[in-house]
């Protein structure tokens, strides 16, 4: 594209969204505290683990007081919020460590996994979608579509087990899990790269069908539209028609999809991380939830909410860029 | 002919060895550094991750931590032997004081010397109510602890408590490191420093714990230089990674362990345990509180069938928390499966079969609910088998699944499929399960069992160090349980491990209910020696 990007409009939209995010995040954290309060899980039992099964009531009561979980909901939320604003995210009861440390050492690995998988899904989904959309009903279309529908129904953990069985066990080509070789302590680039392949592939594949089906539909529809038929009639070559006209409008629905897939990506990552012993944030999230670990749960929820809001913003920005008629109203 | 035979054998052996080596080479998942040479590293797969590695919060309380030592330690037969202490404690003042002399020249992995101050600090911190230690109750008998000089520690007890020495296998933390931190959330909880045979080199949460041998370990540097515990929650994934050569050993459920039977390079270890499954029979329920019903259920249940069908043979029938092969087991208290006998007991007690086959007495139907932890397949199988056995005797039990949050408020009147088990001393399980004053105290005495003779025997058993008297006391408890069972004990469950047959030294310890880090054939990994590999392998 030769014309410059509408930076001003984009920045204004980003600013408006950021402002709107503040009450959303506040409400979400309060809701987390309220839902956790109402949940039947007992944070003291969760903290004590199996030791709690033989602990005396006195011991458990003391723990309850130490952990501060016997105080009213609003007090705890307010304390958490005010200290979070000063940068202190509190201590995670279930991990026995400061929340910032727990998130800090895990978040990067989750982001790496999710981003790799996401990029792969988008790239592969677009490519296959264009190929299939160009000639709907053709061989490629029928083959890829039926695989995509099957994958849509396949749970990520099942794909994970399948991938381990095939690539690690039958072929012995890729490691079955972990961030590095199990026996190695140092995290090197090529180790991580090798270990990233399978989980990212599985997570990416599980997201692929949506992108593929959207692009296929979009490209197919666009090829039937008047402008494309006009372009063809003017004698433009097929690749030009495809990239210049069909792809541009055909990609629009996919851009909104990118944002709306973020929550799915987060839940998918959760299962994939478990299957591949990937040391990301997912396992911590499950543990925080079932242990009613307020500080950790609240921080993770803020993160997830922020990711979803960012995803939406990103897709709206892209949509605005791709189709100037939509603009950046927000 | 003999010569030819020998040559043939040698050739065959050689060919086999070549094939083996080739197989090892072609397996890229193999973690062996150099194929053929002895291995000085081991990677094992475990199912649970510890929350903390701080002894002050409960890690290493049952001894045998790889990072820390206790004053004492358990050997393979669960006998106490000295560790950081030079000998077993001197017990004085009628069982009220325990005096330990400490080993000289022991250092923590940061180089600082270990002294009596560290012992005192460890126990005092655990007793401090501000410390979030959920196992503090286990040190209930301890009143105070003091150091006499650098190498002697004296424990003062509130009351004579015979198994106290077995509590001093507890891991010892270094005062000079922890005293400067927040004991509940400080860096020490994930970066421990101890006196043990291994030093933690990395803990990638949710993935693995890595250790390296402590070259200055007081009991000699381990031959296995690197030791890794991979955390793999899913049973199937653990089995798969073991098969792929990524792991040298793993804990597995019986059905998956069976898949490795034909694998000559791997050995299956079956650890005996104190891990029991039992049904609580609450005294506050009209049906389960009736002694006749309890006795009938006790013999109506087919324990051997549960061992054969549910555990696939990996376990044994249980008649109480003490396993039948323990020296503390009261011989003659085994109950035979006797359905006719159970029916006779119920008939005589006035429980007559109603129109639907379920017994009725004074208008009360012989029915009660039985809860089990949802998602726990083993407990579910036990519960369903129990329900079906009880039905044959005319007792209608409804099995229901729930989480502990659902089950706990109902424990006073509803039956629960419970599990537990702590090896070491007969006091550990029996006191908490059966003492009437502990009824409804947390998860202790869930059945609200109340038997004065048992209460007395349990007190006698813990307050004397005289072995004959103790044995008599626990015999009494077990015989009382035949007359009035507060629980129907079903099985003791073996824990199964599959390990590469590449070392001399693996063995198993008697294991507790939970699969801690220290359980498994690697409980003594510091004493393993690599097997010399060669063509002589059979």
Tab-separated table of C-alpha atoms in Angstrom, chain A residues 47-229:
chain	number	residue	atom	x	y	z
A	47	UNK	CA	-3.714	-24.796	50.704
A	48	UNK	CA	-3.306	-27.663	53.151
A	49	UNK	CA	-3.614	-30.339	50.459
A	50	UNK	CA	-3.362	-33.880	51.752
A	51	UNK	CA	-1.983	-32.602	55.041
A	52	UNK	CA	-5.415	-31.066	55.616
A	53	UNK	CA	-6.916	-34.528	55.814
A	54	UNK	CA	-5.140	-35.184	59.082
A	55	UNK	CA	-4.873	-31.627	60.382
A	56	UNK	CA	-6.807	-30.662	63.491
A	57	UNK	CA	-9.587	-28.098	63.304
A	58	UNK	CA	-7.446	-25.726	65.380
A	59	UNK	CA	-4.613	-25.978	62.848
A	60	UNK	CA	-7.010	-25.301	59.985
A	61	UNK	CA	-8.584	-22.324	61.765
A	62	UNK	CA	-5.132	-20.838	62.351
A	63	UNK	CA	-4.331	-21.242	58.652
A	64	UNK	CA	-7.595	-19.525	57.756
A	65	UNK	CA	-6.635	-16.542	59.874
A	66	UNK	CA	-3.042	-16.465	58.542
A	67	UNK	CA	-4.163	-16.556	54.943
A	68	UNK	CA	-6.713	-13.826	55.638
A	69	UNK	CA	-9.485	-15.624	53.814
A	70	UNK	CA	-11.961	-15.167	56.652
A	71	UNK	CA	-12.299	-11.422	56.021
A	72	UNK	CA	-15.217	-9.899	54.082
A	73	UNK	CA	-15.208	-10.011	50.322
A	74	UNK	CA	-15.099	-6.278	49.689
A	75	UNK	CA	-12.262	-5.731	52.147
A	76	UNK	CA	-10.125	-8.328	50.432
A	77	UNK	CA	-10.928	-6.988	46.981
A	78	UNK	CA	-10.162	-3.400	47.983
A	79	UNK	CA	-6.864	-4.392	49.596
A	80	UNK	CA	-5.897	-6.415	46.574
A	81	UNK	CA	-6.807	-3.569	44.222
A	82	UNK	CA	-4.996	-0.822	46.089
A	83	UNK	CA	-1.812	-2.827	46.488
A	84	UNK	CA	-2.017	-4.011	42.865
A	85	UNK	CA	-2.104	-0.370	41.744
A	86	UNK	CA	1.152	0.245	43.605
A	87	UNK	CA	2.664	-2.711	41.786
A	88	UNK	CA	2.332	-5.278	44.564
A	89	UNK	CA	0.214	-8.150	43.280
A	90	UNK	CA	0.293	-9.956	46.613
A	91	UNK	CA	1.364	-13.476	47.452
A	92	UNK	CA	-0.059	-16.586	45.876
A	93	UNK	CA	-1.163	-18.958	48.601
A	94	UNK	CA	-1.138	-22.062	46.463
A	95	UNK	CA	2.301	-21.392	44.938
A	96	UNK	CA	3.757	-20.067	48.188
A	97	UNK	CA	5.343	-17.188	46.277
A	98	UNK	CA	4.653	-13.610	45.165
A	99	UNK	CA	2.105	-13.493	42.330
A	100	UNK	CA	4.353	-11.340	40.150
A	101	UNK	CA	7.056	-14.024	40.248
A	102	UNK	CA	4.621	-16.827	39.441
A	103	UNK	CA	3.277	-14.967	36.427
A	104	UNK	CA	6.652	-13.610	35.382
A	105	UNK	CA	8.320	-16.975	35.001
A	106	UNK	CA	5.381	-18.596	33.196
A	107	UNK	CA	3.767	-15.940	31.048
A	108	UNK	CA	6.539	-15.759	28.473
A	109	UNK	CA	6.307	-19.467	27.651
A	110	UNK	CA	2.530	-19.284	27.264
A	111	UNK	CA	2.786	-16.249	25.004
A	112	UNK	CA	5.446	-17.961	22.900
A	113	UNK	CA	3.281	-21.033	22.485
A	114	UNK	CA	0.075	-19.100	21.786
A	115	UNK	CA	1.626	-16.643	19.342
A	116	UNK	CA	3.427	-19.352	17.378
A	117	UNK	CA	0.278	-21.426	17.172
A	118	UNK	CA	-1.835	-18.417	16.257
A	119	UNK	CA	0.467	-17.248	13.482
A	120	UNK	CA	0.620	-20.747	12.117
A	121	UNK	CA	-3.149	-21.092	12.174
A	122	UNK	CA	-3.635	-17.739	10.452
A	123	UNK	CA	-0.993	-18.339	7.784
A	124	UNK	CA	-1.980	-21.888	7.028
A	125	UNK	CA	-5.687	-21.164	7.331
A	126	UNK	CA	-5.458	-18.269	4.889
A	127	UNK	CA	-3.403	-20.189	2.389
A	128	UNK	CA	-5.643	-23.231	2.413
A	129	UNK	CA	-8.748	-21.052	2.518
A	130	UNK	CA	-7.715	-19.166	-0.607
A	131	UNK	CA	-6.830	-22.371	-2.420
A	132	UNK	CA	-10.152	-23.950	-1.493
A	133	UNK	CA	-12.225	-20.805	-2.049
A	134	UNK	CA	-10.874	-20.287	-5.529
A	135	UNK	CA	-12.540	-23.405	-6.789
A	136	UNK	CA	-15.312	-24.385	-4.455
A	137	UNK	CA	-16.334	-27.980	-4.836
A	138	UNK	CA	-12.946	-28.828	-6.283
A	139	UNK	CA	-10.656	-31.564	-5.041
A	140	UNK	CA	-8.612	-29.360	-2.664
A	141	UNK	CA	-11.769	-27.779	-1.311
A	142	UNK	CA	-13.491	-31.054	-0.597
A	143	UNK	CA	-10.420	-32.662	0.951
A	144	UNK	CA	-9.425	-29.743	3.167
A	145	UNK	CA	-12.997	-28.882	4.157
A	146	UNK	CA	-13.809	-32.341	5.394
A	147	UNK	CA	-10.572	-32.445	7.398
A	148	UNK	CA	-11.394	-29.000	8.807
A	149	UNK	CA	-14.866	-30.068	9.922
A	150	UNK	CA	-13.365	-33.115	11.593
A	151	UNK	CA	-10.716	-31.024	13.344
A	152	UNK	CA	-13.373	-28.591	14.534
A	153	UNK	CA	-14.890	-31.404	16.544
A	154	UNK	CA	-11.585	-32.842	17.783
A	155	UNK	CA	-10.612	-31.752	21.304
A	156	UNK	CA	-7.115	-30.261	21.586
A	157	UNK	CA	-5.957	-32.732	24.244
A	158	UNK	CA	-6.929	-35.639	22.019
A	159	UNK	CA	-4.964	-34.169	19.131
A	160	UNK	CA	-2.086	-33.746	21.568
A	161	UNK	CA	-2.091	-37.382	22.611
A	162	UNK	CA	-2.357	-38.397	18.969
A	163	UNK	CA	0.606	-36.187	18.048
A	164	UNK	CA	2.717	-37.618	20.879
A	165	UNK	CA	1.841	-41.136	19.818
A	166	UNK	CA	2.740	-40.507	16.195
A	167	UNK	CA	5.666	-38.066	16.217
A	168	UNK	CA	7.317	-39.023	19.495
A	169	UNK	CA	6.525	-42.691	19.786
A	170	UNK	CA	6.171	-44.068	16.252
A	171	UNK	CA	8.608	-41.793	14.432
A	172	UNK	CA	10.740	-40.760	17.378
A	173	UNK	CA	11.230	-37.473	15.556
A	174	UNK	CA	10.146	-34.963	18.163
A	175	UNK	CA	10.194	-34.787	21.964
A	176	UNK	CA	6.978	-35.737	23.720
A	177	UNK	CA	6.842	-32.932	26.224
A	178	UNK	CA	8.504	-30.374	28.409
A	179	UNK	CA	10.286	-27.171	27.541
A	180	UNK	CA	13.688	-28.780	27.094
A	181	UNK	CA	14.991	-32.337	27.164
A	182	UNK	CA	13.896	-33.765	30.460
A	183	UNK	CA	17.451	-34.474	31.532
A	184	UNK	CA	18.777	-31.034	30.626
A	185	UNK	CA	18.724	-28.027	32.958
A	186	UNK	CA	19.724	-25.269	30.612
A	187	UNK	CA	17.212	-23.598	28.349
A	188	UNK	CA	18.771	-23.257	24.935
A	189	UNK	CA	17.177	-21.861	21.802
A	190	UNK	CA	17.277	-24.999	19.682
A	191	UNK	CA	16.007	-27.144	22.553
A	192	UNK	CA	13.015	-24.891	23.076
A	193	UNK	CA	12.456	-24.676	19.336
A	194	UNK	CA	12.364	-28.451	19.015
A	195	UNK	CA	10.061	-28.824	22.002
A	196	UNK	CA	7.797	-26.050	20.777
A	197	UNK	CA	6.955	-27.786	17.500
A	198	UNK	CA	4.431	-30.330	18.709
A	199	UNK	CA	2.446	-28.233	21.190
A	200	UNK	CA	2.344	-25.278	18.805
A	201	UNK	CA	1.346	-27.546	15.949
A	202	UNK	CA	-1.476	-29.088	17.947
A	203	UNK	CA	-2.730	-25.763	19.277
A	204	UNK	CA	-2.423	-24.206	15.831
A	205	UNK	CA	-4.189	-27.092	14.122
A	206	UNK	CA	-7.021	-26.902	16.636
A	207	UNK	CA	-7.534	-23.229	15.705
A	208	UNK	CA	-7.002	-23.732	11.986
A	209	UNK	CA	-10.513	-24.817	10.886
A	210	UNK	CA	-12.127	-21.514	11.841
A	211	UNK	CA	-9.656	-19.443	9.862
A	212	UNK	CA	-9.772	-21.807	6.953
A	213	UNK	CA	-13.566	-21.913	6.770
A	214	UNK	CA	-13.916	-18.137	7.088
A	215	UNK	CA	-11.361	-17.368	4.407
A	216	UNK	CA	-12.772	-20.021	2.110
A	217	UNK	CA	-16.245	-18.552	2.479
A	218	UNK	CA	-15.029	-14.960	2.152
A	219	UNK	CA	-12.885	-15.591	-0.910
A	220	UNK	CA	-15.567	-17.703	-2.527
A	221	UNK	CA	-18.228	-15.057	-2.008
A	222	UNK	CA	-15.932	-12.265	-3.167
A	223	UNK	CA	-15.119	-14.092	-6.390
A	224	UNK	CA	-18.832	-14.126	-7.169
A	225	UNK	CA	-19.223	-10.399	-6.554
A	226	UNK	CA	-19.603	-7.816	-9.282
A	227	UNK	CA	-16.249	-6.028	-8.832
A	228	UNK	CA	-14.373	-9.270	-9.287
A	229	UNK	CA	-16.404	-10.269	-12.271
